[in-house]
PDB file of C-alpha atoms and ligand atoms in Angstrom:
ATOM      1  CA  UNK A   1       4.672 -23.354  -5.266  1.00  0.00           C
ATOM      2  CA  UNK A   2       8.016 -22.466  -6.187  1.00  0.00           C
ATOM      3  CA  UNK A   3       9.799 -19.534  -5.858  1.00  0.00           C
ATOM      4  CA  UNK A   4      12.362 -17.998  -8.805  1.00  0.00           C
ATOM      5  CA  UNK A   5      14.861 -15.130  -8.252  1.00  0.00           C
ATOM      6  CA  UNK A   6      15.448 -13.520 -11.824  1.00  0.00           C
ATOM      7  CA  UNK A   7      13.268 -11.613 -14.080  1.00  0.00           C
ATOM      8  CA  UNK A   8      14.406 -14.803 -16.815  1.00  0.00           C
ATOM      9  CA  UNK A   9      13.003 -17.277 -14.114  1.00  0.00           C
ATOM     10  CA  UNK A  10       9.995 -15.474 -13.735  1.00  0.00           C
ATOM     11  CA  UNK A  11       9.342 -15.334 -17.346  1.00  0.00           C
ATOM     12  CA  UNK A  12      10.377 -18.777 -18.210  1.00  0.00           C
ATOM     13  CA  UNK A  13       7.937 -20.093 -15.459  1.00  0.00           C
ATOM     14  CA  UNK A  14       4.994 -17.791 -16.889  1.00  0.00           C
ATOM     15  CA  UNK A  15       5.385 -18.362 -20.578  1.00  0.00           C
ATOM     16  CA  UNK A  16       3.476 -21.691 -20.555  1.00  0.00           C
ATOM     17  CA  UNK A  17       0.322 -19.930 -18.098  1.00  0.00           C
ATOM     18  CA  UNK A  18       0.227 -17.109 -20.371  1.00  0.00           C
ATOM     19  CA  UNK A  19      -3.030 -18.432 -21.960  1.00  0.00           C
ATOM     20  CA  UNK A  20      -4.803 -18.156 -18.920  1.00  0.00           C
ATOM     21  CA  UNK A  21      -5.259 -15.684 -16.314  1.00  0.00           C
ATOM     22  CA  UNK A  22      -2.287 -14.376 -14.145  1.00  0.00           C
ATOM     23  CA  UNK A  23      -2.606 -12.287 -10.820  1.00  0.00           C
ATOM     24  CA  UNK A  24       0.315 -10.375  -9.577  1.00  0.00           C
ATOM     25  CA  UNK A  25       0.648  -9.478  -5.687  1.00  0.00           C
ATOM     26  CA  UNK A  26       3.366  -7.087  -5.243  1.00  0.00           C
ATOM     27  CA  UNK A  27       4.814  -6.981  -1.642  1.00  0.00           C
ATOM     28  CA  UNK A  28       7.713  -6.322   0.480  1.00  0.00           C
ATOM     29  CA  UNK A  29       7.349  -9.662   2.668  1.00  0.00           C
ATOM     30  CA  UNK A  30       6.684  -9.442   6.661  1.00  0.00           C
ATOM     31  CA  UNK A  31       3.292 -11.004   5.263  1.00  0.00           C
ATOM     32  CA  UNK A  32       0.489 -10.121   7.449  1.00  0.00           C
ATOM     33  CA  UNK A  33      -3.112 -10.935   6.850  1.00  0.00           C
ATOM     34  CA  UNK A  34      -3.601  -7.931   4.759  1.00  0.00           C
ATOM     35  CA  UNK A  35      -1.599  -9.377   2.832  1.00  0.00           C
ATOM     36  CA  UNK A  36      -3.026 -12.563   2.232  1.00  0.00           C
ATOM     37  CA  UNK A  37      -6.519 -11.116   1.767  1.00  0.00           C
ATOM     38  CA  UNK A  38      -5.311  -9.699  -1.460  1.00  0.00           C
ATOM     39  CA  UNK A  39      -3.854 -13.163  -2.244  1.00  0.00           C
ATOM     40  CA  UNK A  40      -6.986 -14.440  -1.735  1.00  0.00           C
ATOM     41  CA  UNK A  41      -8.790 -11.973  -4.194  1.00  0.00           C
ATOM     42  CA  UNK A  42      -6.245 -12.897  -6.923  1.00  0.00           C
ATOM     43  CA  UNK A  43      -6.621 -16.307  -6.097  1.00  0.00           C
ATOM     44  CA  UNK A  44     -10.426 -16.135  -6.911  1.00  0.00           C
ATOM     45  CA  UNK A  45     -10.055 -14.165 -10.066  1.00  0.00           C
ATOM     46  CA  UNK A  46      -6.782 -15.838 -12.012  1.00  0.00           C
ATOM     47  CA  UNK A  47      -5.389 -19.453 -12.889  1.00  0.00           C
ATOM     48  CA  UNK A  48      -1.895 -18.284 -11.275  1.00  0.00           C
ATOM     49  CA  UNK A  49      -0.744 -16.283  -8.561  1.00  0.00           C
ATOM     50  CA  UNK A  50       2.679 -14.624  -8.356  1.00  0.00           C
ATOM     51  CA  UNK A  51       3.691 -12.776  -5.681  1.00  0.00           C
ATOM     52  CA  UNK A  52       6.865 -10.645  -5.700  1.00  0.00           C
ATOM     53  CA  UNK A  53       9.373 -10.448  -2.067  1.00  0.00           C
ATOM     54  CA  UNK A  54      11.263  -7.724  -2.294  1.00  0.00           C
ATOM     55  CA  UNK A  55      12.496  -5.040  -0.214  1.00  0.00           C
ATOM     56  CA  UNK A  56      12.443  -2.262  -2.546  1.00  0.00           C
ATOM     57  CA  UNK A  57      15.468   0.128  -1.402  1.00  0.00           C
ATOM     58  CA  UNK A  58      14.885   2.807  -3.852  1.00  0.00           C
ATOM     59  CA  UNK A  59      11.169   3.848  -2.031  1.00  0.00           C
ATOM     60  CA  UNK A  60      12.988   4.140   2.097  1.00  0.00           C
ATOM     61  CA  UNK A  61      13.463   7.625   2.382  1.00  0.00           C
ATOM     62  CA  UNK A  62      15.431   6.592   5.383  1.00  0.00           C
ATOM     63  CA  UNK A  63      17.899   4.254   5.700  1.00  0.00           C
ATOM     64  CA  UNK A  64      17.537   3.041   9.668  1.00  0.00           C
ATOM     65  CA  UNK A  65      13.413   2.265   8.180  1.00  0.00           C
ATOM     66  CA  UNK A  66      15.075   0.358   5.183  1.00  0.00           C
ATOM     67  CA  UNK A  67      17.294  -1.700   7.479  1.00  0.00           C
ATOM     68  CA  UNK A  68      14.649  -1.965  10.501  1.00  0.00           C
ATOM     69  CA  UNK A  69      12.040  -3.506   7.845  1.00  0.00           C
ATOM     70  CA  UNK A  70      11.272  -6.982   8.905  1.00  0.00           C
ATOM     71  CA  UNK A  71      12.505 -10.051   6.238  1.00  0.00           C
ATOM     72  CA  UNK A  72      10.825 -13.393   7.016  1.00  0.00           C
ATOM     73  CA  UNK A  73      11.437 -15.295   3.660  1.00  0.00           C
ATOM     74  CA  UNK A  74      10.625 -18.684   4.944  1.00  0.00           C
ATOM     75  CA  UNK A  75       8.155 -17.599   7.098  1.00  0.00           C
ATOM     76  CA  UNK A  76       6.313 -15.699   3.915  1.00  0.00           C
ATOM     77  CA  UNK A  77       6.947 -18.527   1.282  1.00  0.00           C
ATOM     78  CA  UNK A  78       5.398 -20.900   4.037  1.00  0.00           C
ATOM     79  CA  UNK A  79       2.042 -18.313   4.433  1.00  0.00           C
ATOM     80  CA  UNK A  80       2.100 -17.688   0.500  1.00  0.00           C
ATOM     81  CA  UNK A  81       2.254 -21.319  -0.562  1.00  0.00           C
ATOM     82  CA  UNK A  82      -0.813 -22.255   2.400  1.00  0.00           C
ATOM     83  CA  UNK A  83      -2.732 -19.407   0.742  1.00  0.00           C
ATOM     84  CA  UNK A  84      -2.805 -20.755  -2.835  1.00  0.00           C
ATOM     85  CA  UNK A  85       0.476 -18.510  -4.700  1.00  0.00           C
ATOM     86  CA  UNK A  86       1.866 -20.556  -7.431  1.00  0.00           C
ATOM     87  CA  UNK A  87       4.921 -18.612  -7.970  1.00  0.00           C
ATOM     88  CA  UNK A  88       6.845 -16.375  -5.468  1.00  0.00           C
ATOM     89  CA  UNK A  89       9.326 -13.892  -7.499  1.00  0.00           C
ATOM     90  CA  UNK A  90      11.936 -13.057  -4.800  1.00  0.00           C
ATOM     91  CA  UNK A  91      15.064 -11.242  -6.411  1.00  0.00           C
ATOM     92  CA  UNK A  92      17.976  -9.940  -4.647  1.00  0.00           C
ATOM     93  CA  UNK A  93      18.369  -6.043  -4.791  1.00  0.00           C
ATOM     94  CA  UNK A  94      21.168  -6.436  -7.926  1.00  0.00           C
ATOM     95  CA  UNK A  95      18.499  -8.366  -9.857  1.00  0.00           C
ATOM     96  CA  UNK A  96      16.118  -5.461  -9.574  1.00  0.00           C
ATOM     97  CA  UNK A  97      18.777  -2.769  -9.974  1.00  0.00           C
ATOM     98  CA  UNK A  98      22.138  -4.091 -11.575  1.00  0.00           C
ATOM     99  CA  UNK A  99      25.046  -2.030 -12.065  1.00  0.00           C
ATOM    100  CA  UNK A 100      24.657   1.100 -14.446  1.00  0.00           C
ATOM    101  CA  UNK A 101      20.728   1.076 -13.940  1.00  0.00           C
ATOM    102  CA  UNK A 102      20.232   4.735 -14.275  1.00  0.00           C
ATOM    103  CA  UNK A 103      16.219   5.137 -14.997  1.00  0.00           C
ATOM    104  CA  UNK A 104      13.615   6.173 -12.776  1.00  0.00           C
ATOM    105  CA  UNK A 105       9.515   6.588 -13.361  1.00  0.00           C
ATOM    106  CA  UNK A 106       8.453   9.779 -12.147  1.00  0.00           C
ATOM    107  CA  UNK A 107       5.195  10.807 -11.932  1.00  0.00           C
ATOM    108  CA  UNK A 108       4.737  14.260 -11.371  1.00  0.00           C
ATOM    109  CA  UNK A 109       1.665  16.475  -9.716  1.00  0.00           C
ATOM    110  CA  UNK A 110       0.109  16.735  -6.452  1.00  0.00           C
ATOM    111  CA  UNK A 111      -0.175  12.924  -6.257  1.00  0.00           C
ATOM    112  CA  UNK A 112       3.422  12.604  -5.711  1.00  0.00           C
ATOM    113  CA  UNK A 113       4.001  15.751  -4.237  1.00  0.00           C
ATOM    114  CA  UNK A 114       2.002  16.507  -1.256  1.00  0.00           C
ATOM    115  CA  UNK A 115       0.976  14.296   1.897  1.00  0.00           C
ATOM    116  CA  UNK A 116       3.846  10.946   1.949  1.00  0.00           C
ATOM    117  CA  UNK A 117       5.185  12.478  -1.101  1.00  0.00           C
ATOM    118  CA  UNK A 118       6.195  16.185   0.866  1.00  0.00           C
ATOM    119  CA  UNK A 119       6.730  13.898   4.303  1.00  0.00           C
ATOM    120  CA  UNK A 120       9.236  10.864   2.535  1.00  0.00           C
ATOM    121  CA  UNK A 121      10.563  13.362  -0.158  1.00  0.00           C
ATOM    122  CA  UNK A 122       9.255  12.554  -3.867  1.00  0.00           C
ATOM    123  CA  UNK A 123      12.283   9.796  -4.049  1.00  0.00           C
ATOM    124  CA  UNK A 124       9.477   7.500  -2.357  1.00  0.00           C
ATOM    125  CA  UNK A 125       7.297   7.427  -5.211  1.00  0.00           C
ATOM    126  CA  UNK A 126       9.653   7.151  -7.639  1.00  0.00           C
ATOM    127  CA  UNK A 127      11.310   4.411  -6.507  1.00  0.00           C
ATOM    128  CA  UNK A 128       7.296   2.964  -6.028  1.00  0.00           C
ATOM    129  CA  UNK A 129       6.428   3.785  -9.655  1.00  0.00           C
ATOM    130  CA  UNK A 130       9.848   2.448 -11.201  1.00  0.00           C
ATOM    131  CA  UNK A 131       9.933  -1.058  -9.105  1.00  0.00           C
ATOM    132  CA  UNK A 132       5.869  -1.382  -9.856  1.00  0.00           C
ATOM    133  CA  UNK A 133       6.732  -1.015 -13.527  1.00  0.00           C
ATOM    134  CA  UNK A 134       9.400  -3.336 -13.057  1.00  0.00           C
ATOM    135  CA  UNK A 135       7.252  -6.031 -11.413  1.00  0.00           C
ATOM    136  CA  UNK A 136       4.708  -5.603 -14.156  1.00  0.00           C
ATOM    137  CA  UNK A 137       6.810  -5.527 -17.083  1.00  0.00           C
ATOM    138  CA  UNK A 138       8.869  -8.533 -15.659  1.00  0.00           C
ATOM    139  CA  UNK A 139       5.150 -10.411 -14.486  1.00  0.00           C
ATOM    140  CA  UNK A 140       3.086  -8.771 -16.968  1.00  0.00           C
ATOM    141  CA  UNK A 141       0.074  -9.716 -15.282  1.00  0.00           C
ATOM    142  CA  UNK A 142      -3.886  -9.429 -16.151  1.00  0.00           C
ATOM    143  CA  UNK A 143      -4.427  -8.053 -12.866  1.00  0.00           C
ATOM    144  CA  UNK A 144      -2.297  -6.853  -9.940  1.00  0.00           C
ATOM    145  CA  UNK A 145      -3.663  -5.953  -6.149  1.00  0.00           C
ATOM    146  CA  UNK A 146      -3.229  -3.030  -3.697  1.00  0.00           C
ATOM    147  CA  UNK A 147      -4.097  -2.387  -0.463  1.00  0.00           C
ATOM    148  CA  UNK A 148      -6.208   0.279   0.112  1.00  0.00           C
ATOM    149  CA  UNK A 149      -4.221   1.407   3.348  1.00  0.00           C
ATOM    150  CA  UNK A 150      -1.604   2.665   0.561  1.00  0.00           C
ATOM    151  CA  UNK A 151      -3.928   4.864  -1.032  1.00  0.00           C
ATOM    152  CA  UNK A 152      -1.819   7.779  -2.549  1.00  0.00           C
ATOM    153  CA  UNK A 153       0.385   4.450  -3.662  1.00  0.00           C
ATOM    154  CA  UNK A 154      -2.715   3.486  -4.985  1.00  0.00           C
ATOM    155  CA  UNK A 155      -3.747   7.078  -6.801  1.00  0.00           C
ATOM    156  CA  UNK A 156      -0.158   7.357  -8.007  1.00  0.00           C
ATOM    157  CA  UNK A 157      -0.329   3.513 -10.138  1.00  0.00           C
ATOM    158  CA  UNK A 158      -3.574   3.968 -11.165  1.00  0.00           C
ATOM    159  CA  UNK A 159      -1.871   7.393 -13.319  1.00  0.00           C
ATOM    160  CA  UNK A 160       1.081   5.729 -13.963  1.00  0.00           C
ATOM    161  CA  UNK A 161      -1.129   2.716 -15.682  1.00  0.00           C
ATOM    162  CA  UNK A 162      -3.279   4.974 -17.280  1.00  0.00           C
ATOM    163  CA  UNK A 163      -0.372   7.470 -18.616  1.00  0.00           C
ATOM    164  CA  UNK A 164       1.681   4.420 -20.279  1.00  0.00           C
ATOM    165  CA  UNK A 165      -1.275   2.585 -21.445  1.00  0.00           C
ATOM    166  CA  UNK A 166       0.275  -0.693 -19.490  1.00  0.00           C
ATOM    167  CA  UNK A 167      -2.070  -3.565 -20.393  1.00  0.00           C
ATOM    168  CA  UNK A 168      -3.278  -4.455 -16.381  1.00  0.00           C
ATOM    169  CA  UNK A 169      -5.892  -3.826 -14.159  1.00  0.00           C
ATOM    170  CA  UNK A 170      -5.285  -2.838 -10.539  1.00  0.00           C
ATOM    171  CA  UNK A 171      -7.297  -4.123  -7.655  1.00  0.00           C
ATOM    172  CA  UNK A 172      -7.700  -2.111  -4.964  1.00  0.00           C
ATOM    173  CA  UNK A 173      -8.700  -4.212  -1.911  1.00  0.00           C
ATOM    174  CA  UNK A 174     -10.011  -2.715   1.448  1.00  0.00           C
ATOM    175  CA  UNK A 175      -7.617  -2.132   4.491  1.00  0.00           C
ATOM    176  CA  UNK A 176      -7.286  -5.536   6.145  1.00  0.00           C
ATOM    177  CA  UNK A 177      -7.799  -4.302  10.123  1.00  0.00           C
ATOM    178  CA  UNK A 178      -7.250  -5.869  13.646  1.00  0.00           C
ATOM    179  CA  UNK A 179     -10.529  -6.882  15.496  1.00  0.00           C
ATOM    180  CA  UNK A 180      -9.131  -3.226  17.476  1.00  0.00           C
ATOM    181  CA  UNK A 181      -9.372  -1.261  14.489  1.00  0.00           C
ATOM    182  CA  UNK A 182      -5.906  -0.744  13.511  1.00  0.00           C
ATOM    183  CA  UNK A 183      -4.741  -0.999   9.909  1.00  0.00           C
ATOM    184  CA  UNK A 184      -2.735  -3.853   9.388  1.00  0.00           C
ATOM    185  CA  UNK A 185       1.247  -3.072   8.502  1.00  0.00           C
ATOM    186  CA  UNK A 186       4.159  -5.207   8.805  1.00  0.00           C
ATOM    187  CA  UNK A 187       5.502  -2.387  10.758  1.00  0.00           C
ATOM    188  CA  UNK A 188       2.858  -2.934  14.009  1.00  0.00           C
ATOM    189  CA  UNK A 189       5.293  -5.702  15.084  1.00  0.00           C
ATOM    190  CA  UNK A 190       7.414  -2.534  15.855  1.00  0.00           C
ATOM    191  CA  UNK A 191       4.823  -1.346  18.297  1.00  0.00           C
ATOM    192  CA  UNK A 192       5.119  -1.761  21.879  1.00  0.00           C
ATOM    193  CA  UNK A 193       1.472  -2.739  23.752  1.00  0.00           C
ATOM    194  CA  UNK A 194       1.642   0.786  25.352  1.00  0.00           C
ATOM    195  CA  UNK A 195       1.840   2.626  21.656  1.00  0.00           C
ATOM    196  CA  UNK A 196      -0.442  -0.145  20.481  1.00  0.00           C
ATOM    197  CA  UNK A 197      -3.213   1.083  22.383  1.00  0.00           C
ATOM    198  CA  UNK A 198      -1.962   4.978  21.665  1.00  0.00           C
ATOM    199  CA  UNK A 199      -2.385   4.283  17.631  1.00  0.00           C
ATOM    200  CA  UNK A 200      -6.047   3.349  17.970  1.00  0.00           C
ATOM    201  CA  UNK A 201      -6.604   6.839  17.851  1.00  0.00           C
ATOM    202  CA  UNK A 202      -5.818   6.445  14.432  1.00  0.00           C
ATOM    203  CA  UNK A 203      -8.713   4.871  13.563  1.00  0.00           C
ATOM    204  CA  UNK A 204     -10.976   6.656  16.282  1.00  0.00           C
ATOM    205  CA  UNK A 205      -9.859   9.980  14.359  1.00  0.00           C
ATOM    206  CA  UNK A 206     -10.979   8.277  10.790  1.00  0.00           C
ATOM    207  CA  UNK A 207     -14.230   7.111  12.475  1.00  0.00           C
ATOM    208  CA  UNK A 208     -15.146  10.583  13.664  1.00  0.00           C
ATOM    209  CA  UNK A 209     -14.804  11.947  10.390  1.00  0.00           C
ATOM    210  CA  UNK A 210     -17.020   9.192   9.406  1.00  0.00           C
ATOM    211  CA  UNK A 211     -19.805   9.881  11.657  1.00  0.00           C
ATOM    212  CA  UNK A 212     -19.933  13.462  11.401  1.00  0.00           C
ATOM    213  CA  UNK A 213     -19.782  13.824   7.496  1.00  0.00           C
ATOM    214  CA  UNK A 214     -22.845  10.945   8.372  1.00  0.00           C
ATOM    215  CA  UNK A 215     -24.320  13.403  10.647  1.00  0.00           C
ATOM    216  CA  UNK A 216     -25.045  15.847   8.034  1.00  0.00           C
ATOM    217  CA  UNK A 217     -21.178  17.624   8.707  1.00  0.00           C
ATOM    218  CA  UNK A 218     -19.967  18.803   5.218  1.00  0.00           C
ATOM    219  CA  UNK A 219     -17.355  21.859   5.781  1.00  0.00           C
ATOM    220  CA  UNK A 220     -13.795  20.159   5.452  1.00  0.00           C
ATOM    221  CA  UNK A 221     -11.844  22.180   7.899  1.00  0.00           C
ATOM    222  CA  UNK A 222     -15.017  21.538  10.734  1.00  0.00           C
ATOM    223  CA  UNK A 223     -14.475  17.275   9.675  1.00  0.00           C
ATOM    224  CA  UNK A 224     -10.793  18.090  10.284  1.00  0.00           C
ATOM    225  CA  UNK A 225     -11.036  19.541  13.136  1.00  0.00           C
ATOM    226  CA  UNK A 226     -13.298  16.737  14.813  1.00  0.00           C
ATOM    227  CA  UNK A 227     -10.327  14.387  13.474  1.00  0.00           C
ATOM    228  CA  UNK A 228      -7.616  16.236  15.064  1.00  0.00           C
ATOM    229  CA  UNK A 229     -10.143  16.501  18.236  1.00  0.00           C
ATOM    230  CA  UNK A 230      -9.212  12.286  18.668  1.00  0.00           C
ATOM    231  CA  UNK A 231      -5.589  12.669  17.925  1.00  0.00           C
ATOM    232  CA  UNK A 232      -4.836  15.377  20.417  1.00  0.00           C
ATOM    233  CA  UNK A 233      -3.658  14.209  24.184  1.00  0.00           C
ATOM    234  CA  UNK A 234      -2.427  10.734  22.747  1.00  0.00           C
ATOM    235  CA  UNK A 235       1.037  11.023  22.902  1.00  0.00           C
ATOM    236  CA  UNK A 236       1.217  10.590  18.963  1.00  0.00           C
ATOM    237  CA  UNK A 237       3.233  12.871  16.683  1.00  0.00           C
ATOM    238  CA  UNK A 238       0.857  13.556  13.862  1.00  0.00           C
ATOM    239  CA  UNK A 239       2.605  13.895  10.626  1.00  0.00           C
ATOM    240  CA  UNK A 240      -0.611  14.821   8.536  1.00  0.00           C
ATOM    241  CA  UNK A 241      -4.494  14.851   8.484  1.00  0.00           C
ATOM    242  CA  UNK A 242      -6.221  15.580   5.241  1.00  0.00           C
ATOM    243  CA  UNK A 243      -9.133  15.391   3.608  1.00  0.00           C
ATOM    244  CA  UNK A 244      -7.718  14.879  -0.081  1.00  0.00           C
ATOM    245  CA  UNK A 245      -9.704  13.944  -4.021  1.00  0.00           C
ATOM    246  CA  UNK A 246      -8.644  10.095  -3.704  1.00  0.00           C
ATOM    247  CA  UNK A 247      -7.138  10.611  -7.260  1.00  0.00           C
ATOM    248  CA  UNK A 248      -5.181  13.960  -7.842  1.00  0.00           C
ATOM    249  CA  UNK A 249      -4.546  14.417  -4.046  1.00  0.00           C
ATOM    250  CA  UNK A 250      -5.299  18.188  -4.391  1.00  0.00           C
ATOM    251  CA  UNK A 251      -7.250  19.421  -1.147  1.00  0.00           C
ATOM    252  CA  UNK A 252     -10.950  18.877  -1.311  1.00  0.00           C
ATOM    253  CA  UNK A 253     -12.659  21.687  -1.063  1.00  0.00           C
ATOM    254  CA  UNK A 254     -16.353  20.229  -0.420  1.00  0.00           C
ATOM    255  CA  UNK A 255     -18.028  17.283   0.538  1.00  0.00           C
ATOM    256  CA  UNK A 256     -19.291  17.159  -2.965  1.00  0.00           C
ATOM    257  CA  UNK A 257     -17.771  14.166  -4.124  1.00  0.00           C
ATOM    258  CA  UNK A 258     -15.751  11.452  -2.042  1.00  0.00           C
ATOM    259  CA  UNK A 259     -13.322  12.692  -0.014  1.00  0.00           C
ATOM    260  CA  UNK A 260     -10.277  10.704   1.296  1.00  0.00           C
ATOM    261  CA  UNK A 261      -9.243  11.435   4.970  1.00  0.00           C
ATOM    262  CA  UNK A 262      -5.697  10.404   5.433  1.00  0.00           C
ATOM    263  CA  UNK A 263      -3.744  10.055   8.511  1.00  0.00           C
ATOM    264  CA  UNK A 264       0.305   9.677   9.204  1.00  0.00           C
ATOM    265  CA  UNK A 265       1.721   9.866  12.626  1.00  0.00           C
ATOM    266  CA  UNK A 266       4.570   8.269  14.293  1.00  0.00           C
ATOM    267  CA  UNK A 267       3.773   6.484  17.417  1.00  0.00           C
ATOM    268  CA  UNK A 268       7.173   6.253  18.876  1.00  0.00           C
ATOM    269  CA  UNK A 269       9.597   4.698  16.205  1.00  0.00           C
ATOM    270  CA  UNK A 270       6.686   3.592  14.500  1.00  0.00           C
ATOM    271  CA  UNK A 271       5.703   5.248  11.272  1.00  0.00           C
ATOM    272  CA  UNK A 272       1.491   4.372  10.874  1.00  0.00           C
ATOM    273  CA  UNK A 273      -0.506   5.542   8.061  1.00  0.00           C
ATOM    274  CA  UNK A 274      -4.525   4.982   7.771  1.00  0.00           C
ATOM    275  CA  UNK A 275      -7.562   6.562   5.320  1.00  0.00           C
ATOM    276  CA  UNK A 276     -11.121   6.129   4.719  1.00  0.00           C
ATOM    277  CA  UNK A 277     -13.257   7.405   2.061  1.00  0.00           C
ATOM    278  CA  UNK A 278     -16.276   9.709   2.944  1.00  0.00           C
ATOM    279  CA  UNK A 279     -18.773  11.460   1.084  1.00  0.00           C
ATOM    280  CA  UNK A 280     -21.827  14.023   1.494  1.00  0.00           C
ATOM    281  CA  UNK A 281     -24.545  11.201   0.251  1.00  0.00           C
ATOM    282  CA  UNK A 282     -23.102   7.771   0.423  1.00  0.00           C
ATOM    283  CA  UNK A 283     -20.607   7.572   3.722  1.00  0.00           C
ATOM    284  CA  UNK A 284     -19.141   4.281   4.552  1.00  0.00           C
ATOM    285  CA  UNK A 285     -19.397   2.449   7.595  1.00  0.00           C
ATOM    286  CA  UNK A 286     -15.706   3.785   8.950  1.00  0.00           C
ATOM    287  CA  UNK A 287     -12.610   1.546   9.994  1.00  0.00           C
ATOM    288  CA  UNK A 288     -14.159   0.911  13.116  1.00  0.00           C
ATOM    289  CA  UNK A 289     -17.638  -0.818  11.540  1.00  0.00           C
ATOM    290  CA  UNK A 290     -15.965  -2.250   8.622  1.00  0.00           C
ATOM    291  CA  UNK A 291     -15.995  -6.330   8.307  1.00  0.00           C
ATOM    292  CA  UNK A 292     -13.391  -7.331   9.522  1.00  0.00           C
ATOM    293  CA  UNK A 293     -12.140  -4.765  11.459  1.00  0.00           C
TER     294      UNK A 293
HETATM  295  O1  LIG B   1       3.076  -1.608  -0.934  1.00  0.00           O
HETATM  296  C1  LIG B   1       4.193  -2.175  -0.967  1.00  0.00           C
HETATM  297  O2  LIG B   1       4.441  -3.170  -0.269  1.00  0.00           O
HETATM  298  C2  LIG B   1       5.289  -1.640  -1.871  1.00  0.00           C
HETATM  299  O3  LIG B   1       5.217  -0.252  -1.961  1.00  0.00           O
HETATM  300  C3  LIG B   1       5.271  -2.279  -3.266  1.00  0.00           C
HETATM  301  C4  LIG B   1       3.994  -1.960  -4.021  1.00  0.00           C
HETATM  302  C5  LIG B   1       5.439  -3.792  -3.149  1.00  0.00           C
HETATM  303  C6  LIG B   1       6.439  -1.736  -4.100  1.00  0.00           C
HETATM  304  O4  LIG B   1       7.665  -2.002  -3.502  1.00  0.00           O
END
């Protein structure tokens, strides 16, 4: 494995894979094992792996977060050359954004607007859209992959690919989860063992939606309310729980096609978001019966 710092690196190090295959996996380090299960599903689809380190400034709405936010370099190249990365793109923040850099990728709609968009300000997904198209110009990959945890990130570069025509497809891998429940994050480490065990409510909430839509439950506001039933009394501050289309993010107004419940709360310092996916006639297990949860 080796790891390059400039976009020239990167593409000097690509040119001579370009025939085959390449896989990007965009991160901001603190590598957890979410983060190597999407290494592992670019690993099984493309010749080479690149994954980009870098703590994108542009998307912290707040600066304590941006400066709080865990950098292990050594510790991730170690865990990204043991899972099978070829090439780790790590640039400093004047590589990314050198002086004078004045352009910004907005995408624009309820995608960016409501949910993290209203709670982080719409800065967050701009800075997300304009590093992403960054990565992927500087990578230009055949395939890049995304949590599923992240799913508005998800909804709002799956519109930014499909509004510039940009020549990738994006994987969208399911939330990586503790044997507990809770979504993975690079941020848990911030979590004391007392809010530890308060933020399983998270996924308690999710899996309540889950089993009632199952139970033949389809008004929205009723699934909400059994949600907000397993939040309440757990000494979390909810930010947000809504039952959203996965792709525009405008409320859903029936259980007549999926339906993404997403969660935010803080629990304490710690800033947690969660989802699942539901649906009148084909409901998933839930993040508490998923494999590997
Ligand atoms: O999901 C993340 O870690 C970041 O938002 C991403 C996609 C690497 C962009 O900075």
């Amino acid at each position: 494995m080796i790891i390059v710092r400039t976009v020239s690196d990167l593409r000097t190090a690509l040119r001579e894979r370009r025939d085959t295959p390449v896989g990007l996996v965009p991160t901001m380090g603190a590598l957890h094992e979410g983060h190597l299960t999407l290494v592992r599903a670019a690993r099984a689809e493309n010749r080479t792996v690149v994954m980009s380190i870098f703590v994108n400034p542009t998307q912290f709405d707040e600066q304590a977060d941006l400066a709080a936010y865990p950098r292990t370099e050594d510790r991730d190249a170690a865990l990204a050359a043991e899972a099978g990365v070829d090439i780790v793109f790590a640039p400093d923040a004047a590589e990314m954004y050198p002086t004078g850099f004045a352009t910004t990728v907005r995408i624009a709609g309820p995608v960016t607007e409501t949910l993290e968009g209203a709670q982080r300000g719409r800065a967050h997904f701009d800075g997300v859209a304009t590093i992403v198209t960054k990565l992927l110009l500087a990578a230009l990959p055949d395939a890049a992959y995304f949590g599923a945890k992240d799913a508005q990130q998800v909804a709002v570069l799956q519109r930014l690919v499909a509004d510039l025509d940009l020549p990738v497809r994006l994987v969208v891998c399911p939330t990586s989860r503790d044997a507990d429940g809770l979504a993975r994050s690079s941020r848990n480490a911030r979590l004391t063992a007392d809010e530890r065990a308060r933020a399983l409510a998270i996924p308690r909430a999710l899996q309540a939606v889950t089993d009632a839509a199952a139970a033949g439950l389809a008004d929205v506001e009723a699934l909400r309310a059994r949600g907000l039933a397993e939040l309440a009394g757990e000494g979390i501050d909810l930010e947000y729980l809504a039952l959203v289309d996965p792709a525009t993010f405008e409320p859903a107004a029936a259980l007549d096609r999926p339906v993404l419940v997403a969660v935010a709360a803080r629990v304490g310092r710690t800033r947690l978001i969660d989802n699942t996916v539901i649906s009148a006639h084909a409901v998933g297990p839930g993040p508490l019966s998923q494999e590997g949860a």
